[in-house]
Tab-separated table of C-alpha atoms in Angstrom:
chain	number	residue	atom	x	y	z
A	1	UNK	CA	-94.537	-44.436	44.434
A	2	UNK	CA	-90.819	-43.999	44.070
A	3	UNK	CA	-88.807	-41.617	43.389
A	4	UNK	CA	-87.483	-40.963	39.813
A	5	UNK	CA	-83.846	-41.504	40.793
A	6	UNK	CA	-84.536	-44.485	42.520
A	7	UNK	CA	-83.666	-46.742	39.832
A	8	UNK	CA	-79.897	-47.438	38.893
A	9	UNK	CA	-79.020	-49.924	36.890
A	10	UNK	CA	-75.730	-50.461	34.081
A	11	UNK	CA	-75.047	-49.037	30.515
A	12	UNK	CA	-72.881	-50.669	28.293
A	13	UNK	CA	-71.349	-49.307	25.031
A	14	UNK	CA	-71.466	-52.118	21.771
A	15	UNK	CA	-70.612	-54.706	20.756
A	16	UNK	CA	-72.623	-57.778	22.986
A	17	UNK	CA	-68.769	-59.040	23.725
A	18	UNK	CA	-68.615	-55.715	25.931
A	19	UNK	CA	-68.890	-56.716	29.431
A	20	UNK	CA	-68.038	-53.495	31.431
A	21	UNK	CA	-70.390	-51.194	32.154
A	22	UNK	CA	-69.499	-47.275	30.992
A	23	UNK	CA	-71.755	-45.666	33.703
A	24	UNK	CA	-74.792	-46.105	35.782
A	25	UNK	CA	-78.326	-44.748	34.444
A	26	UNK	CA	-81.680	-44.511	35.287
A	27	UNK	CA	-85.243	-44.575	33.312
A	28	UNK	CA	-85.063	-40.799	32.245
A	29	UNK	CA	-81.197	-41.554	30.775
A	30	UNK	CA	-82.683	-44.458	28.605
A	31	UNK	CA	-85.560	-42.898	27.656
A	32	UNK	CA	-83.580	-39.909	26.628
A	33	UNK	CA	-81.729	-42.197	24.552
A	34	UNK	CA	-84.119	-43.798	22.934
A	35	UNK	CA	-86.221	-40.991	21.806
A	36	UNK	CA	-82.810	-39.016	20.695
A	37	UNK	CA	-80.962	-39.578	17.653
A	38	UNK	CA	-78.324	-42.210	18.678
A	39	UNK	CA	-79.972	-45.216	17.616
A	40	UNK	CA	-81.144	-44.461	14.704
A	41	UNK	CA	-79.114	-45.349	11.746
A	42	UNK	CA	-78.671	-48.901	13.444
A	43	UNK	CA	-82.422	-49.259	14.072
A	44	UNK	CA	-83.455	-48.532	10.359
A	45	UNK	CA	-80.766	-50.704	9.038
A	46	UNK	CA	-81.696	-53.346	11.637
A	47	UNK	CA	-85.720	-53.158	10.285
A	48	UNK	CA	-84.573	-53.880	6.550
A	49	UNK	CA	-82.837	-56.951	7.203
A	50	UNK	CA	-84.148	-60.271	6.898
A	51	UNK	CA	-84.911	-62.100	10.155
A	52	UNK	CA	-81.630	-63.948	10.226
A	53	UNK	CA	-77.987	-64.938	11.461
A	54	UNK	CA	-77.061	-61.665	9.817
A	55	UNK	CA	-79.812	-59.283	11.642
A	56	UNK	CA	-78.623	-61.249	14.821
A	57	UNK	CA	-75.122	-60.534	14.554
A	58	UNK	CA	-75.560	-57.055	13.003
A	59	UNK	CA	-77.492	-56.016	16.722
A	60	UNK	CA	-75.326	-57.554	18.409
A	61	UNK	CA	-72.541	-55.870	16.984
A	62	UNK	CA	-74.487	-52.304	16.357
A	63	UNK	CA	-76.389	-51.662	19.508
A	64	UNK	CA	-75.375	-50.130	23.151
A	65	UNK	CA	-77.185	-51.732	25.817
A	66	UNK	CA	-78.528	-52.250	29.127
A	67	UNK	CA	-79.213	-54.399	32.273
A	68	UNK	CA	-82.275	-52.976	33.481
A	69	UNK	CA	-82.406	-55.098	36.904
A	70	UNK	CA	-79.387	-54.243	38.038
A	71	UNK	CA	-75.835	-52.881	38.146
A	72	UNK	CA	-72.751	-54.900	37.536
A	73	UNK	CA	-69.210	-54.682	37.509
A	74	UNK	CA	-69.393	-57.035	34.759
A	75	UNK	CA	-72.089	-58.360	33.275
A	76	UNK	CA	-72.661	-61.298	34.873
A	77	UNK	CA	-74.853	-62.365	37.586
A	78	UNK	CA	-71.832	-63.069	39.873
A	79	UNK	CA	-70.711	-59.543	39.160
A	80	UNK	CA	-74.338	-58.028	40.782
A	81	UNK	CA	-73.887	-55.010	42.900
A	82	UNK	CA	-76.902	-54.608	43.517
A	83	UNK	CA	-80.737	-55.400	42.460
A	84	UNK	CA	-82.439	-52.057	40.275
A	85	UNK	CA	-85.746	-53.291	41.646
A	86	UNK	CA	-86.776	-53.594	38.141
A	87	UNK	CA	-87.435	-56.011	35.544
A	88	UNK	CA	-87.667	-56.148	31.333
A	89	UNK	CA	-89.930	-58.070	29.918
A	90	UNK	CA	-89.944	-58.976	26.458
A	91	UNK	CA	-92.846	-59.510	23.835
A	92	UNK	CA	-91.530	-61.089	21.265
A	93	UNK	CA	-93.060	-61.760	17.165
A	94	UNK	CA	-96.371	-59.601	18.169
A	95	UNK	CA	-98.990	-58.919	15.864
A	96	UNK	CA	-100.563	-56.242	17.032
A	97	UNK	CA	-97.979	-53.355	18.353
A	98	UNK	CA	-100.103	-51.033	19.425
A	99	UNK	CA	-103.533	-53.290	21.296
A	100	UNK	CA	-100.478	-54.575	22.730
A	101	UNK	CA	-98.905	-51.327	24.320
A	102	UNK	CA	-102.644	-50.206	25.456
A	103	UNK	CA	-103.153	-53.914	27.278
A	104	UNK	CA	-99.999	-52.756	29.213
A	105	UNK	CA	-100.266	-49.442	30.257
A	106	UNK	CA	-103.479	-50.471	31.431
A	107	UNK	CA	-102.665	-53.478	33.408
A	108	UNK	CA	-104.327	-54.311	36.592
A	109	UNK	CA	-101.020	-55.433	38.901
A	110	UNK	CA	-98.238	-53.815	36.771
A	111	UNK	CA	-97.597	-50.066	37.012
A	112	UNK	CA	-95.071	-49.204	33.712
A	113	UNK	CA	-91.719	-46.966	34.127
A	114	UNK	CA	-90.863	-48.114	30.743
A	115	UNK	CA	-91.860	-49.238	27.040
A	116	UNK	CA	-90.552	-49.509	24.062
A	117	UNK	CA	-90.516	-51.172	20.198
A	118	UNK	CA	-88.049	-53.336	20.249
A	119	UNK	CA	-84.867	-53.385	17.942
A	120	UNK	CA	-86.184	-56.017	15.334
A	121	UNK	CA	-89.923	-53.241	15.163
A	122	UNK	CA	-91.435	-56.603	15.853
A	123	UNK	CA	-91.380	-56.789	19.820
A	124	UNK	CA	-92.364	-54.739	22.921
A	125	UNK	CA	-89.817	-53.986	25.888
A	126	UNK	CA	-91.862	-53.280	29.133
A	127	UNK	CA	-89.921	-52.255	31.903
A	128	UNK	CA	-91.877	-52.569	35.514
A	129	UNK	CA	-90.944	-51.730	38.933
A	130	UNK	CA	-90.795	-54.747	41.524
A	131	UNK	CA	-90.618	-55.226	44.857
A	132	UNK	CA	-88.413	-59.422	45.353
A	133	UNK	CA	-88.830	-58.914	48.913
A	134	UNK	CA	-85.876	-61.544	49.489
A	135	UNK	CA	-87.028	-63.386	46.391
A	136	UNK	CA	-84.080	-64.543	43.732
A	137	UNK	CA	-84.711	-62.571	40.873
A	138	UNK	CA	-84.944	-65.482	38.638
A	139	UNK	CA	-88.427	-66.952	41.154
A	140	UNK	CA	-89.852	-63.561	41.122
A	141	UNK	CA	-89.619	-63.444	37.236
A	142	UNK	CA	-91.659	-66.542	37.021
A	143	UNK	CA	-93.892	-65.480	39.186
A	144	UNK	CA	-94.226	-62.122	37.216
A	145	UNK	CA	-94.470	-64.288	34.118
A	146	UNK	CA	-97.101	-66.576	35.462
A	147	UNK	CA	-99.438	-63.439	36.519
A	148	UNK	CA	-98.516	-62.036	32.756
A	149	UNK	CA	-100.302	-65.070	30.971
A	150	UNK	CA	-103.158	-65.687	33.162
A	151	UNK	CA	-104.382	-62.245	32.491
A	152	UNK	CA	-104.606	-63.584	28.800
A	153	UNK	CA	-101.026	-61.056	27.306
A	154	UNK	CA	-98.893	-63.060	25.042
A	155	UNK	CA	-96.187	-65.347	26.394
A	156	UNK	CA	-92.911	-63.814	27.803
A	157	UNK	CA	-89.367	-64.540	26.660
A	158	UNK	CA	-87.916	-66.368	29.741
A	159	UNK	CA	-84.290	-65.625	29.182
A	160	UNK	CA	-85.420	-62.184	30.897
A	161	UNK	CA	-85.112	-64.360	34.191
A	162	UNK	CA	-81.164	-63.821	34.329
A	163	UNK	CA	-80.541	-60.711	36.129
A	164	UNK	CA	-77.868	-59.797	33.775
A	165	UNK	CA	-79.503	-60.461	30.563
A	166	UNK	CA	-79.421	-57.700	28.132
A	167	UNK	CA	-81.054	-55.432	26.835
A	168	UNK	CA	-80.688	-53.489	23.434
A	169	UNK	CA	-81.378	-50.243	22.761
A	170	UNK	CA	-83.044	-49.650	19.946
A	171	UNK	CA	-84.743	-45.697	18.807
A	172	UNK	CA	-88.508	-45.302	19.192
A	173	UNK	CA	-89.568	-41.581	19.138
A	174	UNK	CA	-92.735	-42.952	20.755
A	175	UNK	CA	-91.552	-44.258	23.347
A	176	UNK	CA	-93.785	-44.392	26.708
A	177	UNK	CA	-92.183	-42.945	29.830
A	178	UNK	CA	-94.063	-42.853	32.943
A	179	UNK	CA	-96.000	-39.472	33.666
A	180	UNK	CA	-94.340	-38.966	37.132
A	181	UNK	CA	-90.832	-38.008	35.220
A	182	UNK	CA	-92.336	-35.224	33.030
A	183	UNK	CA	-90.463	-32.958	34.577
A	184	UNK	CA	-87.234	-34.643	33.967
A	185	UNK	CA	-87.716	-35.115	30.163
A	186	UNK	CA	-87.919	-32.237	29.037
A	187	UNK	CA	-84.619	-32.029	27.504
A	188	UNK	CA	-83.959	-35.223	25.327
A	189	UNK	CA	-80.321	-35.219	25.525
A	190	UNK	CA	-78.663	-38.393	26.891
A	191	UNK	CA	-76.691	-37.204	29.989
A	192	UNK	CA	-76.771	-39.800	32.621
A	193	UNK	CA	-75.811	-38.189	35.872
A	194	UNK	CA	-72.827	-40.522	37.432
A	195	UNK	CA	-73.479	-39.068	40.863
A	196	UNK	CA	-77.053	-40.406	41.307
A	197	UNK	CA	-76.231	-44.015	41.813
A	198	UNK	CA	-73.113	-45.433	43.690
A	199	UNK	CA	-71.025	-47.444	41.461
């Protein structure tokens, strides 16, 4: 099992045009973030809209992000430091929120670091560890993807197979966090530690 500082990986302040990272952070940082306050005006005005061009451009415009499997200079995959050995998957239009969340905590091949609603309420955002073992990260997501549907879970949004693809960050008080970083969540403030990941 690793480590709880073992993952490092880029936060980015809004708008979606922002390309520069702010800082590095780690599972406990996002988790503290999601569960806090600092989402949450966006998120409620977010779940009132209509599904349309204005809900799209009002998260794109209203909510900090990440990049989850990795850290950047920029975001862009050209701009990879290095790989955060994990990936974000993304449920998308799901019925059934929480069947859904249970079927993933207790999956057979995927241990879970992190999940979370997703901005729109309607989607899931399950962050896994992985090991590419010299694979592209783009081949290993397939592979992941592949192993997702024949265990009968809904289908995966693919455009998670850029390693700079974003994600927002949305609140969800219930948020899941993986037992092993108890000890680090006890405080839910949002202090990512600069000095735990080079960047």
């Amino acid at each position: 099992m690793m480590g709880t500082a073992d993952y490092c990986f880029s936060f980015f302040r809004k708008p979606i045009q922002n390309i520069e990272p702010i800082r590095a952070v780690g599972i406990v940082d996002v988790y503290r973030y999601i569960t806090g306050h600092y989402a949450q005006p966006q998120t409620e005005a977010l779940r009132l809209m209509a599904t349309s061009p204005e809900a799209k451009r009002y998260k794109a415009t209203h909510f900090d992000y990440c990049t989850f499997s990795g850290l950047f200079h920029k975001r862009n995959e050209r701009e990879l430091i290095m790989h955060s050995g994990l990936m974000c998957l993304d449920f998308n239009h799901v019925e059934n929120i929480m069947e859904l969340k249970q079927k993933l905590l207790n999956h057979e091949y995927f241990d879970t670091e992190l999940l979370f609603v997703s901005p729109s309420g309607n989607g899931l955002k399950w962050i896994i560890p992985v090991d590419l073992k010299g694979w592209e990260h783009s081949r290993y997501f397939k592979a992941v993807t592949n192993c997702i549907k024949a265990t009968g879970l809904p289908l995966v949004d693919m455009s998670g197979s850029d390693v700079a693809r974003s994600c927002f960050l949305p609140h969800d008080p219930q948020a899941y966090i993986n037992p092993k970083y108890k000890d680090d969540v006890k405080e839910n403030i949002f202090r990512p530690r600069l000095g735990e990941c080079p960047f």
